Amino acid sequence: MIVILKNDADKQKVEILAQWLQNQQVEIHKSVGEYTTVWGLVGDTSRIDTDLIEGLEIVEGVRRISEPYKQANRKFHPDDTVIDLGGGVKIGGGNFQFFAGPCSVEGEEQIIGIAESVKASGANVLRGGAFKPRTSPYAFQGMREDGLKLLLEAKKITGMPIVTEIMDASHIDLFEDVDVIQVGARNMQNFELLKELGKTDKPIFLKRGLSATIQELLMSAEYIMANGNNKVILCERGIRTFETATRNTLDLSAVPILKEKSHLPVVVDPSHASGIARLVKPMAYAAAACGADGIMIEVHNDPAKALCDGPQALTPEQFAEVTKGVEKIISAVKE
Amino acid sequence: MIVILKNDADKQKVEILAQWLQNQQVEIHKSVGEYTTVWGLVGDTSRIDTDLIEGLEIVEGVRRISEPYKQANRKFHPDDTVIDLGGGVKIGGGNFQFFAGPCSVEGEEQIIGIAESVKASGANVLRGGAFKPRTSPYAFQGMREDGLKLLLEAKKITGMPIVTEIMDASHIDLFEDVDVIQVGARNMQNFELLKELGKTDKPIFLKRGLSATIQELLMSAEYIMANGNNKVILCERGIRTFETATRNTLDLSAVPILKEKSHLPVVVDPSHASGIARLVKPMAYAAAACGADGIMIEVHNDPAKALCDGPQALTPEQFAEVTKGVEKIISAVKE
Amino acid sequence: MIVILKNDADKQKVEILAQWLQNQQVEIHKSVGEYTTVWGLVGDTSRIDTDLIEGLEIVEGVRRISEPYKQANRKFHPDDTVIDLGGGVKIGGGNFQFFAGPCSVEGEEQIIGIAESVKASGANVLRGGAFKPRTSPYAFQGMREDGLKLLLEAKKITGMPIVTEIMDASHIDLFEDVDVIQVGARNMQNFELLKELGKTDKPIFLKRGLSATIQELLMSAEYIMANGNNKVILCERGIRTFETATRNTLDLSAVPILKEKSHLPVVVDPSHASGIARLVKPMAYAAAACGADGIMIEVHNDPAKALCDGPQALTPEQFAEVTKGVEKIISAVKE
Amino acid sequence: MIVILKNDADKQKVEILAQWLQNQQVEIHKSVGEYTTVWGLVGDTSRIDTDLIEGLEIVEGVRRISEPYKQANRKFHPDDTVIDLGGGVKIGGGNFQFFAGPCSVEGEEQIIGIAESVKASGANVLRGGAFKPRTSPYAFQGMREDGLKLLLEAKKITGMPIVTEIMDASHIDLFEDVDVIQVGARNMQNFELLKELGKTDKPIFLKRGLSATIQELLMSAEYIMANGNNKVILCERGIRTFETATRNTLDLSAVPILKEKSHLPVVVDPSHASGIARLVKPMAYAAAACGADGIMIEVHNDPAKALCDGPQALTPEQFAEVTKGVEKIISAVKE
């Protein structure tokens, strides 16, 4: 970390800062120039909050040389992390996977029907919401425990591993037989939840928050990893911008950046980003073309019941078309 | 709620939508025009997700006539809500309050010293963080339970009610003697936490999320109120934008809008929004001028230890100047 | 257009609005419901500003049924527009083109050298800036007229059509021999310039403004078309968001949306969006995968002079790799 | 300017950068540390684009020590600039002014009527649009030259100086008798226009672009000043964010930041920012409380014709109330 001091910095305050930094166990290498003084901080600077130092009156600027994340950092772990999602289904390191299923689990027939059809169309992991984060307290909050049971039933019948969202650390026990635990965008910085998930050995599917920077997503992954669980899958699902033609703006540049900065697998969810079924196919293709390790897509099997499932859901036939196209693109890119 | 159907909407799909809406216990009043068909939905539409309907192929557009929040809505509760924060300190309905104190509780001497000096300078409620949400797992996470004990000690000595942040529903018991429980920006949509706080009888200080719309803030208040707790204080603390001169962009227009749409008290936190101490005074003045019911300000007592407290903190002397200026502005506006 | 009136709307104000609308030559079809009154406006509503009406006290909401753009609208022009960029190089309707060249024209040798090498690597149109919009008045503002001459020289030698940016309507005469005139992001809403370009018969390469919505981009195209020039190429080049890992956030969802709403060709510029050369390849691939009609890429030929050209520029070798990959993806998607 | 080089930077590329910088007439002071090399650049670095350098592979980071604007910079011009707006009406240095009038000039009776009533209510400068930037080519584009004549008529009758918007450099001659020339948000980076306005001796009222940073606004002021015209008034009028409750988000923190970084007067336009008349009063109060030098407000005199004028316009009576309240706040803050 580099700290640039102001020319006219008050000496006493500079001294206080120097002492404080030394208390944080970092060494200071000073370069005093004619016009400015630059300190190079050596040691473990990950616990130092650059915002705090940058805001000090005596400081002109601060620049991290090393990223504040370590375990998620490709520099210290050059090889791609490969994660077993259950049943031998692997993601990362060249393994591409499709996560598909309904937005919400609504009943036995529904979830098993969809599970079977997405499996037939190329999906490798079944998704489905049991606990649903809803903006309104009056909206359907998901089938909760009962939904989890139905997912496990679908898993038993189809053999597909399942991924489903957790909303509170106190529910972890309920997820014992779930293969992959999803952390939703709204809980990306629910740090108490991240810490507890770090103590499990489940793969964690971590969605980027609506206004989270790429670095903040990696820092949330680091929370899980720092607590002992290295199996984190990162998911880009759209950020909040001024544009209203789509529900959120899918930030596909995040894919190559995340792949460069981290060794963790990166999945794209084009369904939630746009909120429009017609955009799922082109954006899934784009995600595959720019290097994603997987795609999560909402699929429903019964158009007559589609309302509860969201306008962004595809039919199994549309999903099958997407899987085929994506595979062609992956081959084209690899060649 | 008004649903505008497309001219060429498939009749079978229209029928499915009509049935689904009737299952939600809403009546449909149809106006069939030459160029378009408009449905007026009558009944409790708060549980209907407009996004889902808007995304349907057969729908041209949806417009809510009634807001999706009821208990937080001024239409159904025209008078300002006045909340007792403890010890007879009231907010709302013309009662303006200053919440002041350090970012983090760091020790007995620190918190009691600051409590005494902010009280002397005009603060009515002591703030201080015991559980700290930090972007990095390696950063200081607060004194946690020990911090709460020190805050209660400061309360006993000064007689000031205290407000401090909760980060997980499982910690609610620890907050038994805390006067006001704060929900931080990152947990504004931690719905499981909001539900549990709705079952307590404590005033809840609810901060707006970094990318939350004004309506989403009110929906989060509604979560607490729908579970039985009407004592919610709304807090504007800056939103995320492209501007980098300030840490966040303080959205002061939110103050008159929240006051118009809701009867709940509205507080502004200018310290966290800008992250710059020099801006706290002018933005506190602006907040008072546009109708806020209170201001939350970070104050530290010992510049030598200020580093841990954040560059946005004021000294007690600076804070005293702000309280005096704010009071003059409140008088000027009221006259 | 649908106007929803408030239940308790003042009758005199409603009457004033009705008269005003009739003065705009639109007919009003009224549907008076029990709870609300809905007006369907029939006629040419494109000149009516929905913001003005939406802000009226008596109005609950406004919704356009027909888009405010006509000539750019696919509804009224279902077939893809194919534009001849010069020398028989066509874009749109299945014709994909690469626009490549340096950020700025710096000298004869430079521009001819790059023109020859990008042509050899698969580019069809030469780009290069003569008039440069620069944030600082002290920065190099481009070679201006001299730069145009050098571009025309490069065109003569290589036979490639050229595209270069215009910054003021008074310069149009200077662009007489330029094949395609570019309007930069900062001038997307320079309406006087758009009107004048509408009176020319040159293809216009219109870049999306940094904070322009997709609809605003189409309205700017409409300005050109309403003045008589139908040859408009739309370009997505990144929007401003809170994310700082990239200079701008490339909004690739805009590609399928623009292709759906309009018949005009859509090009993606991944160089300026990210500002990082390493991201150009994956984002060019993604652009091709989601349906773009062309890609604009910065290329320089001499790394030793690259500084003036921007860190997002590729070498001709890197560019050749991108063109090959993009062509494979286009084939994969078409199959 | 400080350039931090990467540890493993390629020596040849470092040498190229060093030569290039020397060609720009800046001296390099090198501090070679154990872990990093820092260059301090001394000389006129304002022409160096930090983005270009930051993007180089060999560079870890760049930090400007001196701002890229000089003439607009308070460091080199510590005293407030006071500008005579015409007729002895001064702004800046403690002089606060109200700019008021209709959105568009619509006719003689309208503009003279409003001019007289806003003057009676406390306005010092008459605003009114003759050339109107409109998103749609089909919308009313203003009375243009005829509108200018009517404004000059209103000036003659009331004695008030006038401010009105210019949209193209070729129109400057038409503005000969206009007192203050406004540059709208969409033209804030129309650099050719800014250069030409820099050659006039008129006060320029420069509005912040919808997605312009505070630094970019100052750089646009610098364009005008670098061409010889020091009379620039900066105007905050709202930025584009994800929030939809207001048309734009008024960024009032920009006021104290602009006042700190620059000596130029700062005006706030609360009418356009919110697009809602009810918010004009509280936001005008807030603007005065945080240190603005003036406020621009839309006022219309005839509610029956208000439609054309925008829902954000106040009546003269409402405007008179705002001027009184603002004056009380200014006194309260000054005391």
Short mmCIF file of N, CA and C in Angstrom, two decimals, chain D residues 62-165:
data_model
loop_
_atom_site.label_atom_id
_atom_site.label_comp_id
_atom_site.label_asym_id
_atom_site.label_seq_id
_atom_site.Cartn_x
_atom_site.Cartn_y
_atom_site.Cartn_z
N VAL D 62 -1.85 5.81 -10.84
CA VAL D 62 -1.50 7.21 -11.08
C VAL D 62 -2.35 8.04 -10.13
N ARG D 63 -1.79 9.10 -9.63
CA ARG D 63 -2.56 9.98 -8.74
C ARG D 63 -2.16 11.41 -9.06
N ARG D 64 -3.12 12.22 -9.40
CA ARG D 64 -2.84 13.63 -9.57
C ARG D 64 -2.68 14.30 -8.21
N ILE D 65 -1.64 15.08 -8.06
CA ILE D 65 -1.49 15.87 -6.84
C ILE D 65 -2.14 17.22 -7.08
N SER D 66 -1.89 17.78 -8.24
CA SER D 66 -2.53 19.05 -8.56
C SER D 66 -3.71 18.75 -9.47
N GLU D 67 -4.79 19.48 -9.27
CA GLU D 67 -5.98 19.29 -10.10
C GLU D 67 -5.66 19.68 -11.54
N PRO D 68 -6.38 19.09 -12.50
CA PRO D 68 -6.10 19.39 -13.90
C PRO D 68 -6.69 20.74 -14.35
N TYR D 69 -7.41 21.42 -13.47
CA TYR D 69 -7.95 22.74 -13.82
C TYR D 69 -7.15 23.77 -13.05
N LYS D 70 -6.88 24.89 -13.69
CA LYS D 70 -6.04 25.92 -13.07
C LYS D 70 -6.81 27.21 -12.85
N GLN D 71 -7.44 27.68 -13.93
CA GLN D 71 -8.10 28.98 -13.82
C GLN D 71 -9.36 28.89 -12.97
N ALA D 72 -9.98 27.73 -12.96
CA ALA D 72 -11.18 27.54 -12.14
C ALA D 72 -10.83 27.15 -10.71
N ASN D 73 -9.53 26.98 -10.42
CA ASN D 73 -9.07 26.39 -9.17
C ASN D 73 -8.91 27.44 -8.07
N ARG D 74 -9.50 27.19 -6.93
CA ARG D 74 -9.40 28.15 -5.83
C ARG D 74 -7.97 28.28 -5.31
N LYS D 75 -7.17 27.23 -5.51
CA LYS D 75 -5.77 27.31 -5.03
C LYS D 75 -5.03 28.48 -5.66
N PHE D 76 -5.33 28.76 -6.92
CA PHE D 76 -4.59 29.81 -7.62
C PHE D 76 -5.37 31.11 -7.66
N HIS D 77 -6.53 31.12 -7.03
CA HIS D 77 -7.41 32.27 -7.08
C HIS D 77 -8.29 32.17 -5.83
N PRO D 78 -7.67 32.46 -4.64
CA PRO D 78 -8.36 32.15 -3.38
C PRO D 78 -9.66 32.92 -3.16
N ASP D 79 -9.77 34.13 -3.72
CA ASP D 79 -10.97 34.92 -3.46
C ASP D 79 -12.13 34.51 -4.36
N ASP D 80 -13.32 34.61 -3.80
CA ASP D 80 -14.52 34.34 -4.59
C ASP D 80 -14.57 35.25 -5.81
N THR D 81 -14.92 34.68 -6.93
CA THR D 81 -15.17 35.50 -8.12
C THR D 81 -16.57 36.10 -7.99
N VAL D 82 -16.63 37.40 -8.24
CA VAL D 82 -17.93 38.09 -8.25
C VAL D 82 -18.21 38.47 -9.70
N ILE D 83 -19.38 38.11 -10.18
CA ILE D 83 -19.71 38.35 -11.60
C ILE D 83 -20.90 39.31 -11.69
N ASP D 84 -20.74 40.31 -12.54
CA ASP D 84 -21.85 41.25 -12.79
C ASP D 84 -22.73 40.65 -13.88
N LEU D 85 -23.96 40.37 -13.51
CA LEU D 85 -24.87 39.70 -14.45
C LEU D 85 -25.59 40.70 -15.35
N GLY D 86 -25.28 41.99 -15.14
CA GLY D 86 -25.97 43.03 -15.93
C GLY D 86 -26.78 43.91 -15.01
N GLY D 87 -26.80 45.21 -15.29
CA GLY D 87 -27.61 46.11 -14.48
C GLY D 87 -27.18 46.15 -13.03
N GLY D 88 -25.90 45.83 -12.79
CA GLY D 88 -25.41 45.91 -11.42
C GLY D 88 -25.79 44.74 -10.53
N VAL D 89 -26.44 43.72 -11.11
CA VAL D 89 -26.80 42.53 -10.32
C VAL D 89 -25.58 41.63 -10.23
N LYS D 90 -25.07 41.45 -9.01
CA LYS D 90 -23.84 40.67 -8.85
C LYS D 90 -24.09 39.32 -8.19
N ILE D 91 -23.29 38.32 -8.55
CA ILE D 91 -23.38 37.01 -7.91
C ILE D 91 -21.99 36.58 -7.46
N GLY D 92 -21.92 35.85 -6.34
CA GLY D 92 -20.64 35.39 -5.80
C GLY D 92 -20.15 36.32 -4.71
N GLY D 93 -19.22 35.83 -3.89
CA GLY D 93 -18.65 36.67 -2.84
C GLY D 93 -19.68 37.20 -1.87
N GLY D 94 -20.67 36.36 -1.58
CA GLY D 94 -21.70 36.78 -0.62
C GLY D 94 -22.94 37.37 -1.27
N ASN D 95 -22.92 37.56 -2.59
CA ASN D 95 -24.12 38.06 -3.29
C ASN D 95 -24.96 36.87 -3.77
N PHE D 96 -26.18 36.78 -3.26
CA PHE D 96 -27.08 35.67 -3.59
C PHE D 96 -28.14 36.17 -4.55
N GLN D 97 -28.43 35.40 -5.61
CA GLN D 97 -29.42 35.87 -6.59
C GLN D 97 -30.43 34.78 -6.95
N PHE D 98 -31.65 35.26 -7.25
CA PHE D 98 -32.71 34.37 -7.74
C PHE D 98 -32.88 34.55 -9.25
N PHE D 99 -32.78 33.46 -9.97
CA PHE D 99 -33.03 33.44 -11.42
C PHE D 99 -34.42 32.81 -11.58
N ALA D 100 -35.35 33.50 -12.18
CA ALA D 100 -36.70 32.93 -12.29
C ALA D 100 -37.34 33.29 -13.61
N GLY D 101 -38.29 32.46 -14.00
CA GLY D 101 -39.02 32.69 -15.24
C GLY D 101 -39.54 31.37 -15.78
N PRO D 102 -40.17 31.42 -16.93
CA PRO D 102 -40.79 30.22 -17.47
C PRO D 102 -39.75 29.31 -18.13
N CYS D 103 -40.14 28.07 -18.29
CA CYS D 103 -39.28 27.12 -19.01
C CYS D 103 -39.06 27.64 -20.43
N SER D 104 -40.15 27.92 -21.12
CA SER D 104 -40.06 28.39 -22.51
C SER D 104 -40.74 29.75 -22.66
N VAL D 105 -40.18 30.58 -23.51
CA VAL D 105 -40.88 31.79 -23.93
C VAL D 105 -41.97 31.37 -24.90
N GLU D 106 -43.21 31.81 -24.62
CA GLU D 106 -44.32 31.36 -25.48
C GLU D 106 -45.03 32.51 -26.18
N GLY D 107 -44.81 33.74 -25.71
CA GLY D 107 -45.49 34.88 -26.34
C GLY D 107 -45.17 36.13 -25.54
N GLU D 108 -45.48 37.27 -26.12
CA GLU D 108 -45.14 38.55 -25.51
C GLU D 108 -45.82 38.72 -24.14
N GLU D 109 -47.13 38.52 -24.16
CA GLU D 109 -47.90 38.71 -22.93
C GLU D 109 -47.38 37.80 -21.81
N GLN D 110 -47.14 36.52 -22.20
CA GLN D 110 -46.68 35.54 -21.20
C GLN D 110 -45.36 35.97 -20.57
N ILE D 111 -44.36 36.28 -21.40
CA ILE D 111 -43.03 36.51 -20.84
C ILE D 111 -42.98 37.83 -20.07
N ILE D 112 -43.69 38.85 -20.57
CA ILE D 112 -43.66 40.12 -19.84
C ILE D 112 -44.44 40.00 -18.54
N GLY D 113 -45.56 39.30 -18.61
CA GLY D 113 -46.36 39.09 -17.39
C GLY D 113 -45.54 38.37 -16.32
N ILE D 114 -44.88 37.27 -16.72
CA ILE D 114 -44.09 36.51 -15.74
C ILE D 114 -42.91 37.35 -15.24
N ALA D 115 -42.26 38.06 -16.17
CA ALA D 115 -41.10 38.87 -15.79
C ALA D 115 -41.50 39.87 -14.70
N GLU D 116 -42.63 40.54 -14.89
CA GLU D 116 -43.07 41.52 -13.90
C GLU D 116 -43.41 40.86 -12.57
N SER D 117 -44.06 39.70 -12.65
CA SER D 117 -44.45 39.11 -11.37
C SER D 117 -43.27 38.47 -10.64
N VAL D 118 -42.31 37.90 -11.35
CA VAL D 118 -41.16 37.33 -10.60
C VAL D 118 -40.29 38.47 -10.04
N LYS D 119 -40.24 39.58 -10.77
CA LYS D 119 -39.48 40.72 -10.25
C LYS D 119 -40.12 41.20 -8.94
N ALA D 120 -41.44 41.31 -8.94
CA ALA D 120 -42.16 41.75 -7.73
C ALA D 120 -41.95 40.76 -6.57
N SER D 121 -41.71 39.49 -6.91
CA SER D 121 -41.57 38.47 -5.87
C SER D 121 -40.13 38.24 -5.44
N GLY D 122 -39.20 39.03 -5.97
CA GLY D 122 -37.84 38.91 -5.48
C GLY D 122 -36.81 38.38 -6.46
N ALA D 123 -37.19 38.11 -7.69
CA ALA D 123 -36.20 37.61 -8.65
C ALA D 123 -35.31 38.76 -9.14
N ASN D 124 -34.07 38.43 -9.44
CA ASN D 124 -33.12 39.44 -9.90
C ASN D 124 -32.74 39.26 -11.36
N VAL D 125 -32.92 38.05 -11.86
CA VAL D 125 -32.57 37.76 -13.24
C VAL D 125 -33.73 36.97 -13.85
N LEU D 126 -34.08 37.32 -15.09
CA LEU D 126 -35.17 36.64 -15.77
C LEU D 126 -34.62 35.47 -16.60
N ARG D 127 -35.18 34.28 -16.40
CA ARG D 127 -34.79 33.16 -17.23
C ARG D 127 -35.95 32.84 -18.19
N GLY D 128 -35.63 32.22 -19.30
CA GLY D 128 -36.66 31.83 -20.25
C GLY D 128 -35.98 31.18 -21.44
N GLY D 129 -36.55 30.09 -21.92
CA GLY D 129 -35.92 29.35 -23.02
C GLY D 129 -36.44 29.80 -24.37
N ALA D 130 -35.54 30.16 -25.28
CA ALA D 130 -35.92 30.48 -26.66
C ALA D 130 -35.54 29.30 -27.56
N PHE D 131 -34.31 28.85 -27.44
CA PHE D 131 -33.87 27.62 -28.11
C PHE D 131 -34.02 26.49 -27.10
N LYS D 132 -34.82 25.48 -27.41
CA LYS D 132 -35.10 24.42 -26.44
C LYS D 132 -34.53 23.08 -26.87
N PRO D 133 -33.65 22.50 -26.09
CA PRO D 133 -33.17 21.15 -26.40
C PRO D 133 -34.26 20.15 -26.04
N ARG D 134 -34.77 19.43 -27.01
CA ARG D 134 -35.86 18.49 -26.75
C ARG D 134 -35.48 17.10 -27.21
N THR D 135 -35.76 16.11 -26.38
CA THR D 135 -35.41 14.73 -26.72
C THR D 135 -36.02 14.29 -28.05
N SER D 136 -37.21 14.78 -28.34
CA SER D 136 -37.90 14.37 -29.57
C SER D 136 -37.82 15.43 -30.66
N PRO D 137 -37.52 15.02 -31.89
CA PRO D 137 -37.49 15.99 -32.99
C PRO D 137 -38.88 16.52 -33.31
N TYR D 138 -39.91 15.84 -32.81
CA TYR D 138 -41.28 16.24 -33.13
C TYR D 138 -41.84 17.19 -32.09
N ALA D 139 -41.11 17.41 -30.98
CA ALA D 139 -41.60 18.31 -29.93
C ALA D 139 -41.27 19.75 -30.30
N PHE D 140 -42.00 20.67 -29.70
CA PHE D 140 -41.79 22.11 -29.90
C PHE D 140 -40.35 22.47 -29.55
N GLN D 141 -39.63 23.08 -30.50
CA GLN D 141 -38.20 23.35 -30.31
C GLN D 141 -37.94 24.78 -29.81
N GLY D 142 -38.97 25.44 -29.32
CA GLY D 142 -38.80 26.81 -28.82
C GLY D 142 -39.07 27.83 -29.91
N MET D 143 -39.25 29.11 -29.49
CA MET D 143 -39.54 30.17 -30.48
C MET D 143 -38.27 30.67 -31.16
N ARG D 144 -37.11 30.19 -30.68
CA ARG D 144 -35.80 30.50 -31.26
C ARG D 144 -35.59 32.02 -31.38
N GLU D 145 -35.17 32.54 -32.54
CA GLU D 145 -34.87 33.98 -32.65
C GLU D 145 -36.02 34.84 -32.12
N ASP D 146 -37.24 34.46 -32.45
CA ASP D 146 -38.38 35.26 -31.99
C ASP D 146 -38.47 35.27 -30.46
N GLY D 147 -38.13 34.15 -29.87
CA GLY D 147 -38.14 34.07 -28.41
C GLY D 147 -37.09 35.00 -27.81
N LEU D 148 -35.92 35.06 -28.44
CA LEU D 148 -34.88 35.98 -27.95
C LEU D 148 -35.39 37.42 -27.97
N LYS D 149 -36.07 37.77 -29.05
CA LYS D 149 -36.59 39.15 -29.15
C LYS D 149 -37.56 39.46 -28.03
N LEU D 150 -38.42 38.51 -27.72
CA LEU D 150 -39.40 38.74 -26.64
C LEU D 150 -38.70 38.86 -25.28
N LEU D 151 -37.66 38.07 -25.09
CA LEU D 151 -36.90 38.18 -23.83
C LEU D 151 -36.28 39.58 -23.71
N LEU D 152 -35.74 40.08 -24.83
CA LEU D 152 -35.11 41.41 -24.81
C LEU D 152 -36.17 42.48 -24.54
N GLU D 153 -37.36 42.27 -25.06
CA GLU D 153 -38.50 43.16 -24.80
C GLU D 153 -38.81 43.16 -23.28
N ALA D 154 -38.84 41.97 -22.70
CA ALA D 154 -39.14 41.85 -21.26
C ALA D 154 -38.04 42.52 -20.44
N LYS D 155 -36.82 42.42 -20.92
CA LYS D 155 -35.69 43.07 -20.24
C LYS D 155 -35.87 44.59 -20.28
N LYS D 156 -36.24 45.09 -21.44
CA LYS D 156 -36.40 46.53 -21.59
C LYS D 156 -37.47 47.05 -20.63
N ILE D 157 -38.56 46.34 -20.54
CA ILE D 157 -39.69 46.79 -19.72
C ILE D 157 -39.40 46.67 -18.23
N THR D 158 -38.76 45.57 -17.83
CA THR D 158 -38.57 45.35 -16.39
C THR D 158 -37.20 45.79 -15.89
N GLY D 159 -36.26 45.95 -16.80
CA GLY D 159 -34.91 46.29 -16.36
C GLY D 159 -34.12 45.11 -15.81
N MET D 160 -34.69 43.90 -15.88
CA MET D 160 -33.97 42.73 -15.36
C MET D 160 -33.01 42.18 -16.41
N PRO D 161 -31.80 41.79 -16.01
CA PRO D 161 -30.94 41.07 -16.94
C PRO D 161 -31.57 39.71 -17.27
N ILE D 162 -31.24 39.17 -18.42
CA ILE D 162 -31.83 37.89 -18.85
C ILE D 162 -30.77 36.81 -19.07
N VAL D 163 -31.19 35.56 -18.80
CA VAL D 163 -30.34 34.40 -19.07
C VAL D 163 -31.13 33.44 -19.94
N THR D 164 -30.49 32.95 -21.00
CA THR D 164 -31.19 32.02 -21.89
C THR D 164 -30.17 31.10 -22.56
N GLU D 165 -30.65 29.94 -22.99
CA GLU D 165 -29.75 28.87 -23.43
C GLU D 165 -29.33 28.98 -24.89
#
